GROMACS .gro file of C-alpha atoms in nm:
model
  272
    1MET     CA    1  -0.009  -0.029  -0.045
    2THR     CA    2   0.101   0.371  -0.110
    3SER     CA    3   0.170   0.633   0.144
    4ALA     CA    4  -0.086   0.816  -0.054
    5VAL     CA    5  -0.351   0.554  -0.045
    6ARG     CA    6  -0.271   0.487   0.307
    7GLU     CA    7  -0.366   0.848   0.398
    8TRP     CA    8  -0.667   0.856   0.189
    9LEU     CA    9  -0.781   0.568   0.314
   10ASN     CA   10  -0.698   0.708   0.680
   11LEU     CA   11  -0.864   1.011   0.630
   12GLY     CA   12  -1.195   0.834   0.475
   13VAL     CA   13  -1.238   0.594   0.747
   14ARG     CA   14  -1.147   0.890   1.008
   15TRP     CA   15  -1.465   1.047   0.878
   16PHE     CA   16  -1.666   0.802   0.843
   17HIS     CA   17  -1.573   0.710   1.233
   18VAL     CA   18  -1.629   1.052   1.360
   19PHE     CA   19  -1.987   1.100   1.195
   20ALA     CA   20  -2.107   0.768   1.311
   21GLY     CA   21  -1.987   0.864   1.677
   22ILE     CA   22  -2.165   1.190   1.646
   23MET     CA   23  -2.489   1.001   1.562
   24TRP     CA   24  -2.409   0.773   1.814
   25VAL     CA   25  -2.338   0.988   2.129
   26GLY     CA   26  -2.611   1.223   1.997
   27GLN     CA   27  -2.885   0.973   1.979
   28THR     CA   28  -2.775   0.842   2.322
   29TYR     CA   29  -2.782   1.208   2.490
   30TYR     CA   30  -3.119   1.248   2.326
   31PHE     CA   31  -3.300   0.975   2.504
   32THR     CA   32  -3.074   1.029   2.844
   33TRP     CA   33  -3.232   1.389   2.820
   34LEU     CA   34  -3.598   1.233   2.731
   35ASP     CA   35  -3.556   1.009   3.033
   36GLY     CA   36  -3.492   1.319   3.239
   37GLN     CA   37  -3.824   1.473   3.111
   38PHE     CA   38  -4.001   1.163   3.197
   39ALA     CA   39  -3.894   1.152   3.512
   40LYS     CA   40  -3.996   1.484   3.616
   41LEU     CA   41  -4.333   1.438   3.451
   42GLU     CA   42  -4.401   1.081   3.636
   43LYS     CA   43  -4.345   1.318   3.979
   44ASN     CA   44  -4.567   1.550   3.857
   45VAL     CA   45  -4.807   1.244   3.804
   46SER     CA   46  -4.765   1.107   4.173
   47SER     CA   47  -4.837   1.448   4.295
   48GLY     CA   48  -5.182   1.423   4.111
   49ALA     CA   49  -5.093   1.633   3.812
   50ALA     CA   50  -5.253   1.524   3.456
   51PRO     CA   51  -4.999   1.316   3.290
   52SER     CA   52  -4.811   1.469   2.990
   53SER     CA   53  -4.594   1.425   2.678
   54VAL     CA   54  -4.294   1.598   2.591
   55TRP     CA   55  -4.303   1.895   2.353
   56MET     CA   56  -4.018   1.990   2.150
   57VAL     CA   57  -3.985   2.242   1.873
   58HIS     CA   58  -3.747   2.148   1.568
   59SER     CA   59  -3.638   2.277   1.210
   60GLY     CA   60  -4.011   2.357   1.071
   61GLY     CA   61  -4.247   2.163   1.313
   62PHE     CA   62  -4.341   2.092   1.669
   63TYR     CA   63  -4.303   1.738   1.798
   64THR     CA   64  -4.450   1.557   2.075
   65VAL     CA   65  -4.304   1.198   2.242
   66GLU     CA   66  -4.513   0.955   2.441
   67LYS     CA   67  -4.355   0.702   2.707
   68LYS     CA   68  -4.543   0.358   2.631
   69LYS     CA   69  -4.505   0.027   2.851
   70SER     CA   70  -4.710  -0.165   2.591
   71LEU     CA   71  -4.645  -0.210   2.215
   72GLY     CA   72  -4.907  -0.022   1.999
   73VAL     CA   73  -4.768  -0.131   1.668
   74GLY     CA   74  -4.610  -0.446   1.529
   75PRO     CA   75  -4.249  -0.528   1.598
   76GLU     CA   76  -4.158  -0.441   1.246
   77GLN     CA   77  -4.282  -0.097   1.288
   78VAL     CA   78  -4.006  -0.042   1.579
   79HIS     CA   79  -3.757   0.151   1.517
   80TRP     CA   80  -3.402   0.008   1.657
   81PHE     CA   81  -3.086   0.258   1.719
   82ARG     CA   82  -2.817  -0.007   1.665
   83TRP     CA   83  -2.652   0.042   1.355
   84GLU     CA   84  -2.460   0.387   1.479
   85ALA     CA   85  -2.283   0.164   1.755
   86LEU     CA   86  -2.124  -0.043   1.554
   87MET     CA   87  -2.034   0.127   1.217
   88THR     CA   88  -1.845   0.354   1.496
   89TRP     CA   89  -1.652   0.064   1.634
   90LEU     CA   90  -1.583  -0.108   1.296
   91SER     CA   91  -1.441   0.213   1.206
   92GLY     CA   92  -1.248   0.260   1.502
   93MET     CA   93  -1.062  -0.093   1.488
   94LEU     CA   94  -0.994  -0.023   1.125
   95LEU     CA   95  -0.845   0.294   1.260
   96LEU     CA   96  -0.656   0.089   1.504
   97PHE     CA   97  -0.480  -0.154   1.246
   98LEU     CA   98  -0.421   0.129   0.989
   99VAL     CA   99  -0.264   0.381   1.240
  100TYR     CA  100  -0.121   0.129   1.475
  101TYR     CA  101  -0.120  -0.248   1.427
  102SER     CA  102   0.014  -0.178   1.053
  103SER     CA  103   0.240   0.101   1.119
  104GLY     CA  104   0.554   0.217   1.343
  105GLY     CA  105   0.306   0.422   1.590
  106LEU     CA  106   0.233   0.105   1.839
  107ILE     CA  107   0.555   0.058   2.018
  108ASP     CA  108   0.824   0.298   2.158
  109THR     CA  109   1.153   0.116   2.221
  110ASP     CA  110   1.251   0.379   2.507
  111VAL     CA  111   0.940   0.271   2.669
  112ALA     CA  112   0.936  -0.109   2.606
  113ASP     CA  113   1.145  -0.292   2.379
  114ILE     CA  114   0.882  -0.526   2.265
  115SER     CA  115   0.789  -0.671   1.889
  116GLN     CA  116   0.512  -0.553   1.720
  117THR     CA  117   0.334  -0.879   1.762
  118ARG     CA  118   0.359  -0.845   2.126
  119GLY     CA  119   0.230  -0.517   2.113
  120ILE     CA  120  -0.072  -0.582   1.934
  121MET     CA  121  -0.164  -0.879   2.146
  122ILE     CA  122  -0.154  -0.632   2.411
  123GLY     CA  123  -0.369  -0.361   2.298
  124LEU     CA  124  -0.644  -0.652   2.201
  125ALA     CA  125  -0.623  -0.799   2.555
  126VAL     CA  126  -0.712  -0.489   2.663
  127LEU     CA  127  -0.994  -0.433   2.462
  128VAL     CA  128  -1.141  -0.798   2.535
  129GLY     CA  129  -1.028  -0.799   2.908
  130GLY     CA  130  -1.174  -0.469   2.939
  131TRP     CA  131  -1.526  -0.550   2.867
  132LEU     CA  132  -1.539  -0.909   3.061
  133VAL     CA  133  -1.408  -0.714   3.383
  134TYR     CA  134  -1.655  -0.435   3.343
  135ASP     CA  135  -1.946  -0.682   3.246
  136LEU     CA  136  -1.871  -0.869   3.554
  137ALA     CA  137  -1.865  -0.627   3.753
  138ALA     CA  138  -2.183  -0.453   3.571
  139GLN     CA  139  -2.374  -0.764   3.698
  140SER     CA  140  -2.239  -0.787   4.033
  141ARG     CA  141  -2.364  -0.657   4.339
  142LEU     CA  142  -2.101  -0.392   4.268
  143SER     CA  143  -2.328  -0.208   3.998
  144LYS     CA  144  -2.599  -0.151   4.317
  145SER     CA  145  -2.424   0.134   4.434
  146GLU     CA  146  -2.332   0.447   4.208
  147GLY     CA  147  -2.036   0.522   4.421
  148ALA     CA  148  -1.875   0.235   4.449
  149PHE     CA  149  -1.919   0.133   4.093
  150ALA     CA  150  -1.759   0.431   3.978
  151GLY     CA  151  -1.473   0.407   4.244
  152PHE     CA  152  -1.432   0.042   4.135
  153ALA     CA  153  -1.429   0.168   3.731
  154PHE     CA  154  -1.169   0.481   3.819
  155ILE     CA  155  -0.920   0.232   3.967
  156MET     CA  156  -0.944  -0.040   3.696
  157THR     CA  157  -0.926   0.227   3.406
  158ALA     CA  158  -0.598   0.413   3.593
  159ALA     CA  159  -0.447   0.030   3.643
  160VAL     CA  160  -0.504  -0.019   3.243
  161GLY     CA  161  -0.350   0.310   3.168
  162TRP     CA  162  -0.060   0.274   3.431
  163VAL     CA  163   0.054  -0.078   3.254
  164LEU     CA  164  -0.003   0.046   2.875
  165LEU     CA  165   0.202   0.334   2.948
  166ARG     CA  166   0.459   0.141   3.029
  167ALA     CA  167   0.391  -0.141   2.734
  168LEU     CA  168   0.327   0.089   2.436
  169SER     CA  169   0.414   0.423   2.319
  170GLY     CA  170   0.248   0.717   2.489
  171ARG     CA  171   0.023   0.788   2.189
  172ALA     CA  172  -0.106   0.427   2.167
  173ALA     CA  173  -0.151   0.403   2.528
  174TYR     CA  174  -0.409   0.705   2.532
  175ILE     CA  175  -0.589   0.537   2.236
  176HIS     CA  176  -0.612   0.218   2.338
  177VAL     CA  177  -0.784   0.324   2.673
  178GLY     CA  178  -1.031   0.501   2.496
  179ALA     CA  179  -1.055   0.216   2.282
  180MET     CA  180  -1.141  -0.016   2.554
  181LEU     CA  181  -1.400   0.204   2.689
  182GLY     CA  182  -1.571   0.236   2.356
  183THR     CA  183  -1.576  -0.120   2.309
  184ILE     CA  184  -1.749  -0.159   2.648
  185MET     CA  185  -2.015   0.116   2.532
  186THR     CA  186  -2.060  -0.093   2.177
  187ALA     CA  187  -2.027  -0.428   2.380
  188ASN     CA  188  -2.298  -0.262   2.608
  189VAL     CA  189  -2.566  -0.201   2.329
  190TRP     CA  190  -2.538  -0.509   2.115
  191PHE     CA  191  -2.468  -0.770   2.419
  192ARG     CA  192  -2.668  -0.621   2.632
  193ILE     CA  193  -2.927  -0.367   2.569
  194LEU     CA  194  -3.037  -0.478   2.240
  195PRO     CA  195  -3.135  -0.841   2.384
  196ALA     CA  196  -3.319  -0.718   2.670
  197GLN     CA  197  -3.521  -0.494   2.386
  198ARG     CA  198  -3.590  -0.801   2.185
  199LYS     CA  199  -3.741  -0.972   2.509
  200MET     CA  200  -3.947  -0.663   2.592
  201ILE     CA  201  -4.114  -0.637   2.249
  202SER     CA  202  -4.164  -0.971   2.191
  203ALA     CA  203  -4.350  -1.004   2.529
  204ALA     CA  204  -4.503  -0.684   2.443
  205ALA     CA  205  -4.628  -0.802   2.095
  206ALA     CA  206  -4.745  -1.150   2.255
  207GLY     CA  207  -4.961  -0.907   2.509
  208PHE     CA  208  -4.789  -0.986   2.789
  209HIS     CA  209  -4.603  -0.778   3.063
  210PHE     CA  210  -4.248  -0.746   2.984
  211ASP     CA  211  -4.003  -0.830   3.288
  212THR     CA  212  -3.904  -0.467   3.424
  213SER     CA  213  -3.567  -0.612   3.529
  214LEU     CA  214  -3.493  -0.627   3.166
  215SER     CA  215  -3.580  -0.241   3.122
  216ALA     CA  216  -3.380  -0.113   3.420
  217GLN     CA  217  -3.086  -0.331   3.327
  218ALA     CA  218  -3.085  -0.185   2.965
  219LYS     CA  219  -3.120   0.159   3.103
  220LEU     CA  220  -2.805   0.121   3.353
  221ARG     CA  221  -2.613   0.002   3.061
  222SER     CA  222  -2.701   0.285   2.852
  223LYS     CA  223  -2.644   0.538   3.147
  224HIS     CA  224  -2.277   0.390   3.212
  225ASN     CA  225  -2.245   0.443   2.797
  226THR     CA  226  -2.321   0.829   2.863
  227PHE     CA  227  -2.043   0.843   3.120
  228MET     CA  228  -1.802   0.663   2.886
  229ALA     CA  229  -1.866   0.876   2.588
  230VAL     CA  230  -1.709   1.211   2.711
  231PRO     CA  231  -1.383   1.024   2.822
  232VAL     CA  232  -1.347   0.855   2.475
  233VAL     CA  233  -1.393   1.194   2.305
  234PHE     CA  234  -1.148   1.355   2.518
  235LEU     CA  235  -0.839   1.066   2.493
  236MET     CA  236  -0.929   1.028   2.107
  237ILE     CA  237  -0.874   1.434   2.088
  238SER     CA  238  -0.560   1.401   2.297
  239ASN     CA  239  -0.373   1.248   1.992
  240HIS     CA  240  -0.346   1.603   1.868
  241PHE     CA  241  -0.201   1.750   2.163
  242PRO     CA  242   0.100   1.522   2.247
  243VAL     CA  243   0.301   1.776   2.499
  244ALA     CA  244  -0.009   1.877   2.715
  245THR     CA  245  -0.123   1.482   2.725
  246TYR     CA  246   0.067   1.151   2.608
  247GLY     CA  247   0.420   1.298   2.570
  248ASN     CA  248   0.405   1.484   2.905
  249ARG     CA  249   0.593   1.350   3.209
  250TYR     CA  250   0.264   1.334   3.403
  251SER     CA  251   0.098   1.149   3.153
  252TRP     CA  252  -0.062   0.892   3.354
  253ALA     CA  253  -0.207   1.160   3.565
  254ILE     CA  254  -0.329   1.357   3.283
  255LEU     CA  255  -0.481   1.053   3.146
  256ILE     CA  256  -0.688   0.971   3.470
  257ALA     CA  257  -0.780   1.359   3.485
  258LEU     CA  258  -0.923   1.357   3.171
  259VAL     CA  259  -1.165   1.064   3.259
  260LEU     CA  260  -1.251   1.217   3.589
  261VAL     CA  261  -1.317   1.514   3.401
  262GLY     CA  262  -1.532   1.350   3.152
  263TRP     CA  263  -1.737   1.190   3.419
  264VAL     CA  264  -1.820   1.513   3.555
  265ALA     CA  265  -1.894   1.685   3.251
  266ALA     CA  266  -2.119   1.385   3.140
  267LYS     CA  267  -2.281   1.421   3.512
  268LEU     CA  268  -2.358   1.784   3.418
  269ILE     CA  269  -2.453   1.675   3.083
  270ARG     CA  270  -2.730   1.449   3.231
  271SER     CA  271  -2.859   1.686   3.482
  272ALA     CA  272  -2.907   1.958   3.204
   0.00000   0.00000   0.00000
């Protein structure tokens, strides 16, 4: 592959990746905002006020949204929000191979004198292992406490960052922490949220009440995704600012600070 072809491929995939990510994150926060509005409406109902819809204005019209607990149409008429997450992750993985796994950006011999193959194995192990550890924690009692789960997530993210900054190049380490979070987000959508939604739709279509724990688990994973989205974007952008981030002597402290700032930002966005 010539350098010109590689650069055009890099540019095209990067554009696709960014645009798919915008669509995915935008949808995630839109429904987070909707849930917040309906939570306020449910409080009004409990206090005696009449139930209502969420009204919005956009472009050339007014829109209203109602939250239903039953399915009033056929399953084939229900719109799924799923492909944006998958396309974001697939294009991100392609970029990982283009920029790091098939080039010299993965290894820094001043950090660790390891082979490209070992570096790739470390990177892929972090992506898979990160999801497995997170998923087990999210299904454990730890997830019952928001503070405890956040503390666990912070410690694990900091530990992964510390190890990667001593195994890969600084730039690759930052990207792999972001890729790990992005992989967790995508796996949440495809392995936890969508299966729960399929069961909900099947039960509703058959005229049965669906298990409320399904919607609760899907909602929890969606909530986690909103908190991971902002640090992921921070870490991806950091590649363009080496002096301030991965090239800094305090690169590990800056990495975990970016994660913390991202969580705080996500909290503010969720409560807006």
